[in-house]
Coordinates of C-alpha atoms in Angstrom, one line a residue:
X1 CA 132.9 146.5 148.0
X2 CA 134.5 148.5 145.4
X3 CA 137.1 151.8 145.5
X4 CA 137.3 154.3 142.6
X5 CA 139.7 152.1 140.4
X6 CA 136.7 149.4 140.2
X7 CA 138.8 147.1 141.6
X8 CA 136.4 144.4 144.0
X9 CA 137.6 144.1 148.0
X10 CA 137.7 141.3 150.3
X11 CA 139.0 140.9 154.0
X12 CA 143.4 141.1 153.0
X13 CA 145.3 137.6 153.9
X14 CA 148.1 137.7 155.9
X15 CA 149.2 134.1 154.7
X16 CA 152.6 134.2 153.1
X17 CA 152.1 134.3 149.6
X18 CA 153.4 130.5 147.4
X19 CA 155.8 131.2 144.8
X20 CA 153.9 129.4 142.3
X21 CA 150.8 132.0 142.6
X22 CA 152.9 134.9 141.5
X23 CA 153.2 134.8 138.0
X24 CA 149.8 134.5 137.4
X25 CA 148.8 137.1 140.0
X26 CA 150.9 139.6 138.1
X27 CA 149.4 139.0 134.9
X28 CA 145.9 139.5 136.2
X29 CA 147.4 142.5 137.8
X30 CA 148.3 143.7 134.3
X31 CA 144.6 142.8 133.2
X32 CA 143.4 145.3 135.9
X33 CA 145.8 148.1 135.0
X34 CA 145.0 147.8 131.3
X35 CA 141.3 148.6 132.3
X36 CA 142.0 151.4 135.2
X37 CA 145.1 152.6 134.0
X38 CA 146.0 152.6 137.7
X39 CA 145.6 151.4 141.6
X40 CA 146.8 151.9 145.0
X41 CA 148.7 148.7 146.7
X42 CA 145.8 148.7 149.5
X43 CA 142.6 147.7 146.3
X44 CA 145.0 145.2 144.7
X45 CA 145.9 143.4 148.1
X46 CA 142.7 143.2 149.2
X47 CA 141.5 142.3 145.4
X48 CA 143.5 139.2 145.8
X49 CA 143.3 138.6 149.1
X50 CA 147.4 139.0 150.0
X51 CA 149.2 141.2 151.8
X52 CA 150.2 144.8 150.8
X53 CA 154.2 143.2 150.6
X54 CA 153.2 140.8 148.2
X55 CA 151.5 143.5 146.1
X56 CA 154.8 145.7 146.6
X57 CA 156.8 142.5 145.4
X58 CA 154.8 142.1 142.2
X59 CA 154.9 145.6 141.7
X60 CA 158.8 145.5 142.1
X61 CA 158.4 142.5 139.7
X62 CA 156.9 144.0 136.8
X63 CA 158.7 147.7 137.4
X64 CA 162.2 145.5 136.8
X65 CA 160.4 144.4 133.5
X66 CA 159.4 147.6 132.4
X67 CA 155.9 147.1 132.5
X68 CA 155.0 149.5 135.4
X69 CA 155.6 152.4 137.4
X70 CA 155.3 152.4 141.5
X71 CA 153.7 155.6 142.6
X72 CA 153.0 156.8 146.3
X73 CA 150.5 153.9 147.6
X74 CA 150.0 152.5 144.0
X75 CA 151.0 151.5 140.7
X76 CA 150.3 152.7 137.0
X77 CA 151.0 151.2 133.6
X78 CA 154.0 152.7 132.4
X79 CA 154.2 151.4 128.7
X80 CA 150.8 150.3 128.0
X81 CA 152.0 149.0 124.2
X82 CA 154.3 146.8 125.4
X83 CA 151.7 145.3 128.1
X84 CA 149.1 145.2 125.7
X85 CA 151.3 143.2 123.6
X86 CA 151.8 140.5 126.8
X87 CA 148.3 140.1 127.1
X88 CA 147.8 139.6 123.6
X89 CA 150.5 137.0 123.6
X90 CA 148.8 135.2 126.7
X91 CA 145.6 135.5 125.3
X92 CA 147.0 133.5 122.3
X93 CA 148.3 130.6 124.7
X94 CA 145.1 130.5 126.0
X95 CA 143.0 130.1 123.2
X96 CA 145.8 127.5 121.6
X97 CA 145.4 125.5 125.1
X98 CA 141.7 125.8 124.7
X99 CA 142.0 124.4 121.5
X100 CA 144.2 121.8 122.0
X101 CA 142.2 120.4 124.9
X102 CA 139.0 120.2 122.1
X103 CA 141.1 118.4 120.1
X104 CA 141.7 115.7 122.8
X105 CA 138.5 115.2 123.8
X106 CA 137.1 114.8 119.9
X107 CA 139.8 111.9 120.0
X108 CA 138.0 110.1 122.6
X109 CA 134.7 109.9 120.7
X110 CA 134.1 107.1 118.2
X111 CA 131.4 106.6 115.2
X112 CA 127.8 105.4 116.8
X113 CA 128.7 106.2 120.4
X114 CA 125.8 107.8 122.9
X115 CA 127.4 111.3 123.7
X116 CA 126.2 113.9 126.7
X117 CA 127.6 117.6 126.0
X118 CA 126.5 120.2 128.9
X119 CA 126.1 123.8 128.2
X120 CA 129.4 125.2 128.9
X121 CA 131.0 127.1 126.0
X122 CA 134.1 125.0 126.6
X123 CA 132.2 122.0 125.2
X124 CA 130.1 124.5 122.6
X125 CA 133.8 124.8 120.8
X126 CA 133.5 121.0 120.2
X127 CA 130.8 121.2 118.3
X128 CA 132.1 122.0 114.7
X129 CA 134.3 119.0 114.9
X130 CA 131.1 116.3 115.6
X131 CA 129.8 116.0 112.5
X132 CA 132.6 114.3 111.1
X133 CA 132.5 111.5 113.3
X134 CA 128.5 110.9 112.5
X135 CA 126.7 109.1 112.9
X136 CA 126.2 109.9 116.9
X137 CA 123.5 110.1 119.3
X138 CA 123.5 113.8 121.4
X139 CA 122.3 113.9 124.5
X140 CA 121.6 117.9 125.6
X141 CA 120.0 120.1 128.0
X142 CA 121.8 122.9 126.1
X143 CA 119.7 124.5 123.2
X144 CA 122.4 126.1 121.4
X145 CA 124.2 122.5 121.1
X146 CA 120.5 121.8 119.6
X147 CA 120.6 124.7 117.2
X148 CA 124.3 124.4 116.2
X149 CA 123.6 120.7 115.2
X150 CA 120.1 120.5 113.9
X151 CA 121.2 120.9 110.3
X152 CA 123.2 117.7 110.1
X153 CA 120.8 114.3 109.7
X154 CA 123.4 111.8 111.1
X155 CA 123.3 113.1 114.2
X156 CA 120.4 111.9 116.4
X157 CA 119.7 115.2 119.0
X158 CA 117.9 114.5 121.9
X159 CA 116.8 117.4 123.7
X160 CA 116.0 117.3 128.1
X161 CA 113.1 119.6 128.5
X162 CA 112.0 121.3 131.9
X163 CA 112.8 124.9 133.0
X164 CA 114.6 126.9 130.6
X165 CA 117.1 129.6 131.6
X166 CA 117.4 132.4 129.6
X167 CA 120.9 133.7 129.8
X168 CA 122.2 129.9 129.5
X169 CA 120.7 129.3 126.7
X170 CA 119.5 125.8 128.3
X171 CA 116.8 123.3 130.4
X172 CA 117.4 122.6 134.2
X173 CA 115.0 121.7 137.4
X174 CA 113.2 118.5 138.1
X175 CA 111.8 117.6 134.7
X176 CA 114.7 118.0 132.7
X177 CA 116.8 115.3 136.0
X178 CA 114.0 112.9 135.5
X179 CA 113.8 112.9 131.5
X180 CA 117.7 112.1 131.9
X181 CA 117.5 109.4 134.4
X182 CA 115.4 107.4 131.9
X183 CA 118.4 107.4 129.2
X184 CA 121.8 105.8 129.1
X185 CA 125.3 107.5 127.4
X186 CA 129.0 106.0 127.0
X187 CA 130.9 109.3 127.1
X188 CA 129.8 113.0 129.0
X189 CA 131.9 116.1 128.6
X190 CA 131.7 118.6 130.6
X191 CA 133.5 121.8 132.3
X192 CA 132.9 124.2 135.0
X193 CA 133.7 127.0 136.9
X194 CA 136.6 126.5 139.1
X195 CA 138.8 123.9 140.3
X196 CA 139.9 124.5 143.9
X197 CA 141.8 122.0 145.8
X198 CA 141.0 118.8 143.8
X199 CA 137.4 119.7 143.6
X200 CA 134.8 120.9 140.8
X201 CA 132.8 124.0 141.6
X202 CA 130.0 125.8 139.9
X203 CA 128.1 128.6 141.0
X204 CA 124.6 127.5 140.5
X205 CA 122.6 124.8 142.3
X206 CA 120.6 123.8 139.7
X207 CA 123.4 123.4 137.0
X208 CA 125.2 121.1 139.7
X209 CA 122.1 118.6 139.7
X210 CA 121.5 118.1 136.3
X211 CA 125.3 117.7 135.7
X212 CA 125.0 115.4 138.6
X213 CA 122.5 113.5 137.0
X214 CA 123.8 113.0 134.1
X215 CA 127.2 112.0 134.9
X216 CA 125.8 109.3 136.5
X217 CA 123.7 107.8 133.5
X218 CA 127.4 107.8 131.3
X219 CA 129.8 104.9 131.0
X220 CA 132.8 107.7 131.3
X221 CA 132.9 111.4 132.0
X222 CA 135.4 114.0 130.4
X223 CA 136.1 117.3 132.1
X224 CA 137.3 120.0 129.9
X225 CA 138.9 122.5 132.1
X226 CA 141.7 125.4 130.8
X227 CA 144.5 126.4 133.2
X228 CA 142.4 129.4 134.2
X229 CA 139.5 127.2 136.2
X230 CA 142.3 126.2 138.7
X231 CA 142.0 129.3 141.0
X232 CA 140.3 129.8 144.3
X233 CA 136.6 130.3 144.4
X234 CA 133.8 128.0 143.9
X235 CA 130.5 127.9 145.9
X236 CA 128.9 124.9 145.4
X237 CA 130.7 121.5 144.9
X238 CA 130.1 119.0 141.8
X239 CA 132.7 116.5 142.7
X240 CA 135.9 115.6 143.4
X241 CA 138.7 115.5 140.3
X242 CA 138.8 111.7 141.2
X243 CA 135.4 111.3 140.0
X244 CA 136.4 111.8 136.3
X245 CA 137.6 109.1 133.9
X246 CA 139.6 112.0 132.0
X247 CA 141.0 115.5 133.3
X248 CA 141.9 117.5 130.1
X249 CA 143.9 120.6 130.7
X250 CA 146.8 123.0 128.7
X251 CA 150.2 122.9 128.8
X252 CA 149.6 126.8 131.2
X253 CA 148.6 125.0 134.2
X254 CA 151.2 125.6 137.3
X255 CA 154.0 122.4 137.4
X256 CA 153.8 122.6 141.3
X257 CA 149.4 122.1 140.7
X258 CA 149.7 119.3 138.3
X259 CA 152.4 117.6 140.2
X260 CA 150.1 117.5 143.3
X261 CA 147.3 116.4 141.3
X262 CA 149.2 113.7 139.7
X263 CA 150.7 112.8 143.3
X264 CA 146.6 112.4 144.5
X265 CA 146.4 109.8 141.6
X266 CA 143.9 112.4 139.3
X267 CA 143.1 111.5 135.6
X268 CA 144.9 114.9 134.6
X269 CA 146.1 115.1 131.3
X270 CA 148.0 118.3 130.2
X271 CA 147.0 118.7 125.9
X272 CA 150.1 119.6 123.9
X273 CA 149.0 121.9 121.1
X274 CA 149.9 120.5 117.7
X275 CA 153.3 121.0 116.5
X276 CA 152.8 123.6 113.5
X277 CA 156.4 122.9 111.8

């Protein structure tokens, strides 16, 4: 259900809002503005499912930085330069997270290793660096990780037929499960939609059985997951963060998350960009 700023509704919690949630709530907040300009405090509470004070407090937030102005009911972007500008900056934390957490994970791969890579685009920005470390054996059900690696001959590509999906770009259903259960790998990465509570969530039944699947045929698996999957969500379950020999996340995830993760014994890792000095 949506009202006239475009802005999605859900049932409004009444929980007390955790400290740690804020800041990232009130950058999303600006995201929204930037599109609509404007919206009242009753779309954005029930947008993110808090109360109409815990709007009013981020609100009061980002009015003391400048950022926006509180109108009757609502909010509006007051100096949209100077937000634009925040996002920007953010934007460029995320991608030199992003990028960070790729370089990690090409560490992990040796010469002659048996690799899985999935279909996420998380794992797709991996691919530039693989040829350097040929000769390797790729194991796919994604086609564009076929496409983007068919011009180099030290790289053995071995493609999972079955049912292909159009707007992934990649094989999925039985045939393409039993053509992987045949085949062994030493290393999978992967990523996925959200992380919620310890778990792995995707959104998709059928993605969730062939990466099932093929976690299971690999001596280690590697999830590739930027601080922006840790949110609420998620509909259908892959697995527990337990599951996975590696965890590799930026240096943006929340210290209160990562120290609970830590505290449940996860293989998180947080990936330090490189030092540029």
């Amino acid at each position: 259900m949506t009202d006239n700023t475009g802005l999605s509704h859900s049932p409004a919690s009444t929980r007390p809002a955790r400290r740690g949630d804020n800041t990232a709530r009130q950058q999303r907040i600006l995201d929204l503005l930037l599109e609509t300009g404007n919206a009242t405090i009753d779309a954005l509470a029930a947008h993110f499912d808090v109360s109409r004070m815990t709007i009013h407090r981020d609100a009061n937030a980002l009015a003391q930085q400048g950022l926006v102005e509180k109108l009757h009911g609502g909010l509006a972007l007051r100096n949209r330069t100077a937000t634009q500008k925040t996002v920007t900056y953010r934007t460029a934390l995320a991608r030199e997270g992003k990028q960070a957490i790729i370089a990690r994970a090409i560490s992990l791969i040796r010469p002659e290793q048996v690799l899985v890579l999935d279909d996420s685009t998380t794992v797709a920005e991996m691919l530039p660096l693989l040829p350097a470390l040929a000769p390797l054996t790729i194991i796919t059900n994604a086609m564009g990780v076929i496409e983007a690696l068919a011009p180099y001959p030290d790289l053995r590509l071995i493609c999972l037929g079955g049912d292909y999906n159009r707007p992934r770009n990649a094989f999925f259903g039985l045939i393409c499960e039993q053509a992987a259960q045949g085949l062994h790998a030493n290393t999978m990465f992967l990523s996925t939609s959200v992380i919620h509570n310890g778990t792995a969530f995707q959104s998709n039944p059928d993605i969730i059985k062939i990466k099932r699947v093929l976690m299971e045929i690999c001596d280690q698996t590697v999830l590739l997951v930027d601080s922006s999957k840790f949110r609420k969500g998620g509909l259908y379950r892959l697995a527990g963060l337990d599951t996975f020999d590696h965890v590799l996340t930026d240096a943006q995830i929340e210290p209160a998350m990562y120290e609970k993760l830590k505290a449940a014994n996860i293989p998180l890792e947080i990936c330090q960009p490189r030092d540029r000095s």
